[in-house]
Short mmCIF file of C-alpha atoms in Angstrom, two decimals:
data_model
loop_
_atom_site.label_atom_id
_atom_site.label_comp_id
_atom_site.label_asym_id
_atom_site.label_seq_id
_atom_site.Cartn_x
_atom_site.Cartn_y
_atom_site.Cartn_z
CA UNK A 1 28.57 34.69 -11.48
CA UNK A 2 25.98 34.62 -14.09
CA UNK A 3 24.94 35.75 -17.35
CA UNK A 4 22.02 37.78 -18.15
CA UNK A 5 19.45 36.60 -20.84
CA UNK A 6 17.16 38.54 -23.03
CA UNK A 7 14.07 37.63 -21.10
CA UNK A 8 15.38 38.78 -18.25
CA UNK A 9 16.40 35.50 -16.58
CA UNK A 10 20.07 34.99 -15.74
CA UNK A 11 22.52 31.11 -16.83
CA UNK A 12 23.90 30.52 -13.74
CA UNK A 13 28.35 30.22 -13.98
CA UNK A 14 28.05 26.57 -14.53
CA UNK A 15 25.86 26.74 -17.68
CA UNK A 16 27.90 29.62 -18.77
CA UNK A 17 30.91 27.01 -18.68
CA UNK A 18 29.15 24.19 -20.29
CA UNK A 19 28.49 26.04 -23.31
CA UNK A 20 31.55 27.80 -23.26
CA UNK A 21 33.99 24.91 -23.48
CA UNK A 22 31.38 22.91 -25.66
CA UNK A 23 31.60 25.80 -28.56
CA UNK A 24 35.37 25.82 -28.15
CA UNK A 25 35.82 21.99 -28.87
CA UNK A 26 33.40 22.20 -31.90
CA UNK A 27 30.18 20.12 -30.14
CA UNK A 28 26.49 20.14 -30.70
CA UNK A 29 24.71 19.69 -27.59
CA UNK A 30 23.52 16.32 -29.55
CA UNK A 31 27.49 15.77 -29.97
CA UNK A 32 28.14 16.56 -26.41
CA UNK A 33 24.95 14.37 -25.09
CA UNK A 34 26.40 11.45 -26.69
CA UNK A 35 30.01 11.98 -25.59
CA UNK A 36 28.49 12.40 -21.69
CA UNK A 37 25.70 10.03 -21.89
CA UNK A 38 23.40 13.29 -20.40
CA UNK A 39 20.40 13.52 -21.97
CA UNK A 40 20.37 16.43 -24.56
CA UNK A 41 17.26 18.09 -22.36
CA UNK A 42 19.39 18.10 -19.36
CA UNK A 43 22.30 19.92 -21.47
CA UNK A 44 20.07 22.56 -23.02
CA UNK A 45 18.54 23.28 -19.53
CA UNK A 46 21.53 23.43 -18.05
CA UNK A 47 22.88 25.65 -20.69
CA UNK A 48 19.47 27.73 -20.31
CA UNK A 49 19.19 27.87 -16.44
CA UNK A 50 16.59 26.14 -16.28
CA UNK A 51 18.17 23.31 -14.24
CA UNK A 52 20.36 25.26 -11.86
CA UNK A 53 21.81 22.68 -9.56
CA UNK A 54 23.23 19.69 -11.43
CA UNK A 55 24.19 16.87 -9.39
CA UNK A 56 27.76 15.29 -8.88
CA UNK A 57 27.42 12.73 -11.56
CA UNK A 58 25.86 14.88 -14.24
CA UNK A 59 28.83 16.91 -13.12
CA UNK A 60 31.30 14.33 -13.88
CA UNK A 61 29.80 12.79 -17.14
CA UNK A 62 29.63 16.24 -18.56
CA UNK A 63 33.38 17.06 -17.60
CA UNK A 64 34.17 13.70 -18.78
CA UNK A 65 32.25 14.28 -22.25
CA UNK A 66 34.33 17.95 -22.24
CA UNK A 67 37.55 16.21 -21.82
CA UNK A 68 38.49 19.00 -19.30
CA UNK A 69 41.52 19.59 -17.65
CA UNK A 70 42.49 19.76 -14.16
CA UNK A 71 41.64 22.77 -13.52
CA UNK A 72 38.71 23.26 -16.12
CA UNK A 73 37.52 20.36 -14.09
CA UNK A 74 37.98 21.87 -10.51
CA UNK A 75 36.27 25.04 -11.83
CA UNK A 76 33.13 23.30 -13.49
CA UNK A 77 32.95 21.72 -10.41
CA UNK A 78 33.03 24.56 -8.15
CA UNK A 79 30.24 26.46 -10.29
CA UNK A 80 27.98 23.17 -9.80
CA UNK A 81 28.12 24.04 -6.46
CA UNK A 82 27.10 27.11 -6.51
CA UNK A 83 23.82 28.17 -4.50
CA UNK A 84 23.57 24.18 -3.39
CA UNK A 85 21.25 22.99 -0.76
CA UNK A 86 23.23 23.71 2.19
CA UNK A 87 25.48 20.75 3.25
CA UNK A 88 23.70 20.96 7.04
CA UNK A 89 20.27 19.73 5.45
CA UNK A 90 22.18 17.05 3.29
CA UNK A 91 24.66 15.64 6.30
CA UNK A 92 21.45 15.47 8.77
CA UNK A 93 19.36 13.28 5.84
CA UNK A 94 22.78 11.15 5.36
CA UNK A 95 23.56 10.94 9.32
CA UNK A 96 19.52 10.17 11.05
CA UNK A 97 17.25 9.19 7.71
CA UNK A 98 13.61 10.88 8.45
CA UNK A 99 11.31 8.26 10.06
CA UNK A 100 7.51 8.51 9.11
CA UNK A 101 4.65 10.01 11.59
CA UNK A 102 4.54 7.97 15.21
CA UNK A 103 0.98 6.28 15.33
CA UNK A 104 -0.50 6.15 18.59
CA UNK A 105 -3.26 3.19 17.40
CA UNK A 106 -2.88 -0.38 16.50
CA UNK A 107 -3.85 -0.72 12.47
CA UNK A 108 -6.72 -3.70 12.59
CA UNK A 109 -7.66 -5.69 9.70
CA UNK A 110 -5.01 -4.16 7.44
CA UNK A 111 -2.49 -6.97 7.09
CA UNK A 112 -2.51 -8.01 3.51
CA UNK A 113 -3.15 -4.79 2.04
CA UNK A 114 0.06 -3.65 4.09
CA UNK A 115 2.12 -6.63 3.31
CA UNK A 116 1.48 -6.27 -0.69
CA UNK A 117 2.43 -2.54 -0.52
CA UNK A 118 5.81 -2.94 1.86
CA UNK A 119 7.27 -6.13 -0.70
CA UNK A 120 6.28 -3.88 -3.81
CA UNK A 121 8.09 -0.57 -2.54
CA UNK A 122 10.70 -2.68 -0.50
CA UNK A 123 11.90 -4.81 -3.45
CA UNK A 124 11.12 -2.08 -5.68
CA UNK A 125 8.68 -3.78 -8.32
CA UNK A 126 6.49 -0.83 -7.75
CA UNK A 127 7.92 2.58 -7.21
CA UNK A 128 4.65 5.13 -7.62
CA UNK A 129 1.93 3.28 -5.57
CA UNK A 130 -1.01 5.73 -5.19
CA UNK A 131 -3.53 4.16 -2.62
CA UNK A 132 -7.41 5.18 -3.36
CA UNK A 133 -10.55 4.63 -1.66
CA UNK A 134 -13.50 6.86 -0.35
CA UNK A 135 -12.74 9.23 2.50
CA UNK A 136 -12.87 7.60 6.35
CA UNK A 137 -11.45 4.49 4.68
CA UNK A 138 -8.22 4.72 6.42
CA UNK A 139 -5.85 5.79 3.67
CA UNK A 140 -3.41 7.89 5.30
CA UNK A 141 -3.06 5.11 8.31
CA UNK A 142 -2.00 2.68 5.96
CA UNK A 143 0.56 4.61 4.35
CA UNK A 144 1.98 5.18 7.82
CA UNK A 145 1.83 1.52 8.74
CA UNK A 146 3.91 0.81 4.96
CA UNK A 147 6.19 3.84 5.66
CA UNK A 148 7.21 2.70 9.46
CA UNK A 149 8.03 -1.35 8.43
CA UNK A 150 10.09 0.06 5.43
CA UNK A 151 12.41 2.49 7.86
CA UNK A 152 12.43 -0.32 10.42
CA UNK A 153 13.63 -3.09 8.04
CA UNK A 154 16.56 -1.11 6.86
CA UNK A 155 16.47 2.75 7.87
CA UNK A 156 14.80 3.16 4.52
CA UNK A 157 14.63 7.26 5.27
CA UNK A 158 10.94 8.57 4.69
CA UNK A 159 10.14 12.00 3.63
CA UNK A 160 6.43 12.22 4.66
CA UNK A 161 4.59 15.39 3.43
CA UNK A 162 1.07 16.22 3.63
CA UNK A 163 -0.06 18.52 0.39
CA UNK A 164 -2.32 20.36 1.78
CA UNK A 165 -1.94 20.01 6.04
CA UNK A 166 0.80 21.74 8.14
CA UNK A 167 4.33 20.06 8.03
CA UNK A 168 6.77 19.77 10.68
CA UNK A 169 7.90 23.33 9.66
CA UNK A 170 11.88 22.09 9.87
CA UNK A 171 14.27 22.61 6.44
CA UNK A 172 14.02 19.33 5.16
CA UNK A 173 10.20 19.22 5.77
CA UNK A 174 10.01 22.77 3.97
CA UNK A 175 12.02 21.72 1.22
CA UNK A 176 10.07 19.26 0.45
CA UNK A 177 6.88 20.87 0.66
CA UNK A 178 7.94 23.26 -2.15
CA UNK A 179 9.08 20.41 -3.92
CA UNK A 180 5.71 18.45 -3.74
CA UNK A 181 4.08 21.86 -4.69
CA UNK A 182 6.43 21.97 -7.93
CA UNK A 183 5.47 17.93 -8.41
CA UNK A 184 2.03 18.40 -8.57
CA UNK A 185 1.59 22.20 -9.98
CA UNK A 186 0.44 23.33 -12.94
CA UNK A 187 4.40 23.48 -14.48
CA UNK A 188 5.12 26.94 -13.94
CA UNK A 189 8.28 27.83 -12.46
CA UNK A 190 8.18 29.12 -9.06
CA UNK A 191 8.00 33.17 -8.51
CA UNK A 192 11.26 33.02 -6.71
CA UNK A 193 13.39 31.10 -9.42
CA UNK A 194 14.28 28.17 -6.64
CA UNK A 195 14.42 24.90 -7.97
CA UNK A 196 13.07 22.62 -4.88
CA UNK A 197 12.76 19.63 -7.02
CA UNK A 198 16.55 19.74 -7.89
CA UNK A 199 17.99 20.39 -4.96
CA UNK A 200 15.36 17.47 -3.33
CA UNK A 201 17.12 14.65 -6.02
CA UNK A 202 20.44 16.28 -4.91
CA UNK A 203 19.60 15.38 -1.45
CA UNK A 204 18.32 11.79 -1.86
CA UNK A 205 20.41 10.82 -4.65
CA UNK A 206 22.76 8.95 -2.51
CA UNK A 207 20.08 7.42 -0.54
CA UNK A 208 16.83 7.17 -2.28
CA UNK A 209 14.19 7.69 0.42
CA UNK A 210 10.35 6.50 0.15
CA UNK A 211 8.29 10.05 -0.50
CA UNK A 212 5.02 10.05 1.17
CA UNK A 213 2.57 12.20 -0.62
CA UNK A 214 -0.58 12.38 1.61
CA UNK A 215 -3.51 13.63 0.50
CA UNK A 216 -3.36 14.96 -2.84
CA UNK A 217 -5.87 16.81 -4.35
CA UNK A 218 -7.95 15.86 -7.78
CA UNK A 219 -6.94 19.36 -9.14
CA UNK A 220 -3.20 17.94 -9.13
CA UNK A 221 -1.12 18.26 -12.42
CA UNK A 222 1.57 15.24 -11.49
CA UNK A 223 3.05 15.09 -15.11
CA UNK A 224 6.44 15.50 -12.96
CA UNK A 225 6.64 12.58 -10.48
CA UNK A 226 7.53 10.80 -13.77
CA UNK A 227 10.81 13.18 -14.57
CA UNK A 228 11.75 12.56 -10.65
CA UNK A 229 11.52 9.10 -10.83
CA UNK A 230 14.18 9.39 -13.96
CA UNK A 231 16.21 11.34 -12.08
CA UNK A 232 16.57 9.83 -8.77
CA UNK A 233 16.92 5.87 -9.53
CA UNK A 234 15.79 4.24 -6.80
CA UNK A 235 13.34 6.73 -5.12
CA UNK A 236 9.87 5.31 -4.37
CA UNK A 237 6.66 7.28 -3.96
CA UNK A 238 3.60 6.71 -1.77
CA UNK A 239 0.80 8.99 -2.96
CA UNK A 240 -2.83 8.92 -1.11
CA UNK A 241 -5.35 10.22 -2.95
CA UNK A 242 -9.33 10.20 -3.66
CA UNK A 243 -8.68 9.47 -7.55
CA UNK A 244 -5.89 7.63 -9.34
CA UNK A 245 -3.05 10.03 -10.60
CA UNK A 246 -3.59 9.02 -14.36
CA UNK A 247 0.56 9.16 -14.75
CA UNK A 248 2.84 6.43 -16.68
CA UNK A 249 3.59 3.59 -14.11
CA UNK A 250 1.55 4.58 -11.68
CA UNK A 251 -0.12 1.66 -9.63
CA UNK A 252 -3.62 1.86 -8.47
CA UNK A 253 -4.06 0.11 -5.30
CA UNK A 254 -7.92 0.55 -4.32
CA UNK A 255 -8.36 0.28 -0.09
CA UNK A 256 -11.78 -0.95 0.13
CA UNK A 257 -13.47 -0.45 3.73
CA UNK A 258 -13.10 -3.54 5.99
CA UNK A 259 -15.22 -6.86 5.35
CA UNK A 260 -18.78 -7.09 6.70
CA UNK A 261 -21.37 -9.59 7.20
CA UNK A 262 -24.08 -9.40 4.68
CA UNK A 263 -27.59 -9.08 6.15
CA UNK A 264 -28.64 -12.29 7.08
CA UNK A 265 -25.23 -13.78 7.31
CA UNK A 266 -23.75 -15.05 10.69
CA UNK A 267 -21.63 -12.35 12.14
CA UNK A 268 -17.94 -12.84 13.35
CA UNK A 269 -17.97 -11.13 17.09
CA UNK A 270 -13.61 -11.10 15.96
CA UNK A 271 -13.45 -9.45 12.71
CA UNK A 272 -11.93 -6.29 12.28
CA UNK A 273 -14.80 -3.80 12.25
CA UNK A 274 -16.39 -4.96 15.23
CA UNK A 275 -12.98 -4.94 17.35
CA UNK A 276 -12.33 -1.12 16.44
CA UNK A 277 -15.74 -0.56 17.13
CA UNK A 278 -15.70 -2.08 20.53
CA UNK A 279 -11.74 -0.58 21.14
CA UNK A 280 -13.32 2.94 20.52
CA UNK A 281 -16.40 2.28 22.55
CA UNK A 282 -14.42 1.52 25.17
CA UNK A 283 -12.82 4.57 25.08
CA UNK A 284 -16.03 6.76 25.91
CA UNK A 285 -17.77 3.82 27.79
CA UNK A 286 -14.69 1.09 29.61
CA UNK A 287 -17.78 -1.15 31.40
CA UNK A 288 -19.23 -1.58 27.99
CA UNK A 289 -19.39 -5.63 27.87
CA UNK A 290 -22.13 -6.64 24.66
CA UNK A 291 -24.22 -9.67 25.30
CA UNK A 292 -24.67 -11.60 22.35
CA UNK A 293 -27.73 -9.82 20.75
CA UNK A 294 -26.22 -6.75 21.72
CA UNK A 295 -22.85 -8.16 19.60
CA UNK A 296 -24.99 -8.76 16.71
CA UNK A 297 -26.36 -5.40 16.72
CA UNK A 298 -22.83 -4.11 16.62
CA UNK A 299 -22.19 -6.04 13.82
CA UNK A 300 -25.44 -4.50 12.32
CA UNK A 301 -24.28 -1.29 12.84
CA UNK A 302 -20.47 -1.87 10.78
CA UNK A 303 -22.88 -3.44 8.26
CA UNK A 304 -24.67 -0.08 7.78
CA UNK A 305 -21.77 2.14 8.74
CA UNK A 306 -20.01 -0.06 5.23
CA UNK A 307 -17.08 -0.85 7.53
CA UNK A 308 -15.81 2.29 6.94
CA UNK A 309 -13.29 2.48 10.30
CA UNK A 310 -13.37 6.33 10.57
CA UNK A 311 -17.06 5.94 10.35
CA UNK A 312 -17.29 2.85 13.12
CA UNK A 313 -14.60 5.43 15.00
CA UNK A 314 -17.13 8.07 15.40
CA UNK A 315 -20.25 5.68 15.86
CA UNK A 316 -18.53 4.15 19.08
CA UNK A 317 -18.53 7.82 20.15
CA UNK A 318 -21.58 7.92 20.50
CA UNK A 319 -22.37 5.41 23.13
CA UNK A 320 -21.74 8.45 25.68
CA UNK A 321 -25.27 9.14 24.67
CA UNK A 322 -26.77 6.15 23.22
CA UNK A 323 -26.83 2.45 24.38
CA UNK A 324 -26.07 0.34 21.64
CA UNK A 325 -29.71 -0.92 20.43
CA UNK A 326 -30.50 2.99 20.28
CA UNK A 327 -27.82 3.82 18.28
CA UNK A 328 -28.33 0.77 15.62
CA UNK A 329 -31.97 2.03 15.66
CA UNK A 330 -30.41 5.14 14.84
CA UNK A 331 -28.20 4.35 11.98
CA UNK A 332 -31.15 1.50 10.63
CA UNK A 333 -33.69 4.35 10.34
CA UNK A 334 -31.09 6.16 8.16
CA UNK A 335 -27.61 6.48 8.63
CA UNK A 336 -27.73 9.99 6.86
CA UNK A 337 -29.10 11.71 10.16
CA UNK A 338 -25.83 11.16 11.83
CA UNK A 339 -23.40 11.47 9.19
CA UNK A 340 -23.34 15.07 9.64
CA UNK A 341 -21.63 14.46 13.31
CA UNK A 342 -19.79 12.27 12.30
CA UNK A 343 -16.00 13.76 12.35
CA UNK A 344 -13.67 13.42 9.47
CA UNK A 345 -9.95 12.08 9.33
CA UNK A 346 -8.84 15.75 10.43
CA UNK A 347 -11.49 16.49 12.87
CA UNK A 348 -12.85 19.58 10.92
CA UNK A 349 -14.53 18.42 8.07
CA UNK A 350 -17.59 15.19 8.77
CA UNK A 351 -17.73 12.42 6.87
CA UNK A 352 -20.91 13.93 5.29
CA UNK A 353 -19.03 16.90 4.31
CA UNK A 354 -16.61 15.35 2.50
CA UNK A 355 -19.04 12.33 1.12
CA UNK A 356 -21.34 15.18 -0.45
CA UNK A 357 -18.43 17.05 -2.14
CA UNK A 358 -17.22 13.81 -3.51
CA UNK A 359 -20.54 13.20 -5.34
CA UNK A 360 -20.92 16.96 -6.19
CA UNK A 361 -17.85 16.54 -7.99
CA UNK A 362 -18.42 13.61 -9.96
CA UNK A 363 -18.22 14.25 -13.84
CA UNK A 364 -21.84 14.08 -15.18
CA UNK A 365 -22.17 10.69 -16.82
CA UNK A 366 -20.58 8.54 -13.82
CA UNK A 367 -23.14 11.06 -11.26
CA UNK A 368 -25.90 10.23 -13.75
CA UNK A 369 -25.08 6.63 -13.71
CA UNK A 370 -24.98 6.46 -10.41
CA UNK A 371 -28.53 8.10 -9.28
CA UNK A 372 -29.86 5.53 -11.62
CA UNK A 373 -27.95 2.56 -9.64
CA UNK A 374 -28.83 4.14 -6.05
CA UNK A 375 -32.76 4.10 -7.50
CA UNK A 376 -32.99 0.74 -8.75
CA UNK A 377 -31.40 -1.06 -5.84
CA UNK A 378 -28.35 -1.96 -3.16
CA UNK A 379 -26.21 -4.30 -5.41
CA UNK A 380 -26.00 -5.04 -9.49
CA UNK A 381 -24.28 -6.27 -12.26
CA UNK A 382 -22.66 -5.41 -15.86
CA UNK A 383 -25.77 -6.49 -17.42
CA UNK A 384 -28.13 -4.51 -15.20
CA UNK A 385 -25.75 -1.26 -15.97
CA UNK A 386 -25.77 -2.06 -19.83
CA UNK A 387 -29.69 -1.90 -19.50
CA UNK A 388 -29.81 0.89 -17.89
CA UNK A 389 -27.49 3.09 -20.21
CA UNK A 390 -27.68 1.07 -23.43
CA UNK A 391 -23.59 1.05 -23.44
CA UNK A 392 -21.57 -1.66 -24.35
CA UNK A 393 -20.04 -4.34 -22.38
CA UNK A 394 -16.53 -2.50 -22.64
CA UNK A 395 -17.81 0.97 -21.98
CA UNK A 396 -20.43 -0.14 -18.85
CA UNK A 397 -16.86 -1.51 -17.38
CA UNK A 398 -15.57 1.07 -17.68
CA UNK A 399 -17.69 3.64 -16.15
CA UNK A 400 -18.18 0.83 -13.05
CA UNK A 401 -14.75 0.79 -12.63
CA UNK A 402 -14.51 5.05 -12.38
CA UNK A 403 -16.79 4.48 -9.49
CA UNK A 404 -15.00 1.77 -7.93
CA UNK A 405 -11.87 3.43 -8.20
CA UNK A 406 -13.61 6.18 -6.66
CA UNK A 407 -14.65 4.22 -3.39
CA UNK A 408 -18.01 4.97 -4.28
CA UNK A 409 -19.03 0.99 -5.46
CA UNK A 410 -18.00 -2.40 -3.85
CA UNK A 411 -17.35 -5.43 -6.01
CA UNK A 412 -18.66 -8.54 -4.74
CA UNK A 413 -18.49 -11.81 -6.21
CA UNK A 414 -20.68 -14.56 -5.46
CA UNK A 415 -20.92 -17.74 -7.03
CA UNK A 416 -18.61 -17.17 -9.56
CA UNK A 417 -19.61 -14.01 -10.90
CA UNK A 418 -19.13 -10.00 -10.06
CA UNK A 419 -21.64 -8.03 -8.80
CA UNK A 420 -21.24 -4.58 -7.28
CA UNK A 421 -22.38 -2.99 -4.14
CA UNK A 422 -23.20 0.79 -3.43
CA UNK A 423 -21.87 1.76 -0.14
CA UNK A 424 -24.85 2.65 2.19
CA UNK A 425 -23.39 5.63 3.40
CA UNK A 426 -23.01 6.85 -0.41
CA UNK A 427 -26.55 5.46 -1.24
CA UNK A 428 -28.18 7.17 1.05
CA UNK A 429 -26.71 10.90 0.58
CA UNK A 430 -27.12 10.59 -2.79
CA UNK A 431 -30.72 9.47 -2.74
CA UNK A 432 -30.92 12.62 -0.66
CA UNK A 433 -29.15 14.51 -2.97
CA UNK A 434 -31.59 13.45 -5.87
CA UNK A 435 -34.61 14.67 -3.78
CA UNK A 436 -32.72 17.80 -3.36
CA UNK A 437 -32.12 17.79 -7.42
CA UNK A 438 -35.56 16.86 -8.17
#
């Protein structure tokens, strides 16, 4: 049952009774708020139908607040559950928790940046961690290496949805699909009147899972992860995304590529990059066995490459045509010239692709800023950047730290102080890009 309003839109039998037995007693929403401990918002919505499917404790407290009978009770109860997620979806989340995407490869040279993230979710100092860093940088494969230690240390369950790729296309992935779609749209209620966000916190509110959101777009309007973090005490969210949310509580955690030798600098033939360089060389090439000059290329070539892994990835594919002093003569020359065939995350779009939308889409000032960094040199500081805009000490910080937070700029600190370093890759396409321009 259900009432129609004015506008059209119908107060499902459950809001119908709220208000009913509230005007009978003589309450104010405010009154009744109080009495329950449920926020006034909650009771208007719920009064409105704009909150459709209240969950069991808001259920209680308001009965509670009514001081309802027996049977006033059993019926308020009943109407809550009304058009509920079906009990199937709910039993199988309760019964087997979700477990994140299997990884087929070993994660190298990611342990402290994993460990920080797991103890921050885990003992839940942190609950909206949204991980940032330029594309290639290996984002989403840290999120998966976070999401698996947290369901095997206690079967936290993990709801992993990509915003904008395929999902597993079963009712639990679905509904929360349409629930990440209602998180990060533009507030607007959906067409069909559904409510995935409610019946998602009616789901999880038992169990508070860790929500994956993979790959969310700048054009996101999160204002709502906020409201679901109210309502579902113990959830924690994992977002990965080019640019920091810009939401209350959210915590930036910038993945830089992996550490490199500077140019001149002895080489480790063990750090990360150059063991995922030589695991995926292997791949395309298994006699491939580097002397020691041809080691130090290799470590040339994750130099130049900004040990970027998705970059180093693709390189190492290329030894099915190169040898390896060929290809570092390749990328030294100019790495831009291969970037293009270079493949991306997803295998559609290259690393080029998606490097020269990223600067495309900068905001004017920080693209501005940075064609005069990429012109005057490699590496800088505060005090070259306040010469070069006539900006204060506050404001050149803050338009460094945009493009840090970006990916697009390395700090660096050497004796003592912090100097910054333009990624190769981005230096050169947007030299190019300002020949283009000019």
């Amino acid at each position: 049952m259900s009432i129609d309003l004015p506008t059209g839109d119908t107060v499902p039998l459950f809001g119908l009774l709220v208000r009913q037995h509230r005007m009978r007693i003589g309450l104010t929403q405010r009154e009744l708020a109080d009495l329950s401990t449920v926020s006034v918002r909650a009771i208007r919505d719920l009064e409105q139908g704009r909150a459709r499917r209240p969950r069991q404790d808001t259920v209680r407290l308001i009965a509670d607040g009514l001081r309802l009978g027996a049977r006033a009770r059993a019926d308020l109860e009943s109407a809550a559950g009304e058009g509920r997620t079906s009990w199937a979806v709910k039993a199988g989340y309760e019964a087997d928790p979700p477990a994140p995407p299997f990884a087929i490869d070993v994660q190298l040279g990611r342990e402290p940046e994993t460990a920080v993230i797991v103890d921050e979710l885990a003992t839940g100092a942190e609950r909206l961690v949204t991980v940032v860093g330029i594309d290639g940088v290996g984002r989403t494969r840290l999120a998966v290496e976070v999401a698996t230690r947290m369901h095997a240390a206690d079967r936290t369950p993990v709801l992993w949805c990509p915003v904008t790729g395929p999902t597993s296309g079963d009712r639990l992935s679905t509904l929360v699909r349409a629930a990440a779609d209602q998180l990060l749209g533009d507030g607007t209620h959906p067409a069909d009147g559904t409510d995935a966000i409610a019946a998602l916190v009616e789901i999880v509110a038992d169990r508070p899972p860790l929500l994956v959101l993979d790959g969310v777009p700048e054009v996101a309007h999160p204002a709502r992860l906020v409201q679901l973090l109210r309502d579902c005490p113990g959830l924690r969210i994992l977002v990965t995304a080019a640019f920091p949310l810009g939401v209350p509580g959210e915590r930036h955690f910038l993945l830089n590529p992996l550490a490199v030798a500077d140019e001149g600098e002895p080489f480790d033939a063990h750090a990360p990059a150059v063991r995922i360089f030589m695991e995926r060389a292997r791949r395309f090439r298994p006699d491939v066995d580097p002397d020691a000059r041809e080691t130090a290329l290799i470590a040339e070539i994750c130099r130049r490459l900004d040990g970027i892994p998705q970059a180093i990835h693709a390189a190492a594919s290329w030894l099915v045509v190169y040898d390896i002093a060929t290809l570092h003569h390749c990328l030294h020359d100019g790495p831009s010239g291969l970037l293009h065939h270079l493949a991306g995350p997803d295998g559609g779009t290259s690393l080029r692709d998606a490097l020269e939308h990223r600067l495309a889409t900068l905001p004017t000032a920080e693209r501005d800023l940075l064609d005069a960094l990429c012109a005057q040199g490699e590496t800088f500081d505060l005090a070259e950047v306040m010469a070069l805009t006539g900006r204060s000490l506050p404001d050149s910080g803050r338009a460094v730290r945009a493009l840090v937070l970006r990916g697009l700029v390395r700090p660096w600190y050497t004796g003592g102080q912090s100097r910054f370093r333009i990624l190769h890759l981005v230096r050169a396409a947007q030299l190019c890009a300002l020949d283009v321009r000019v």
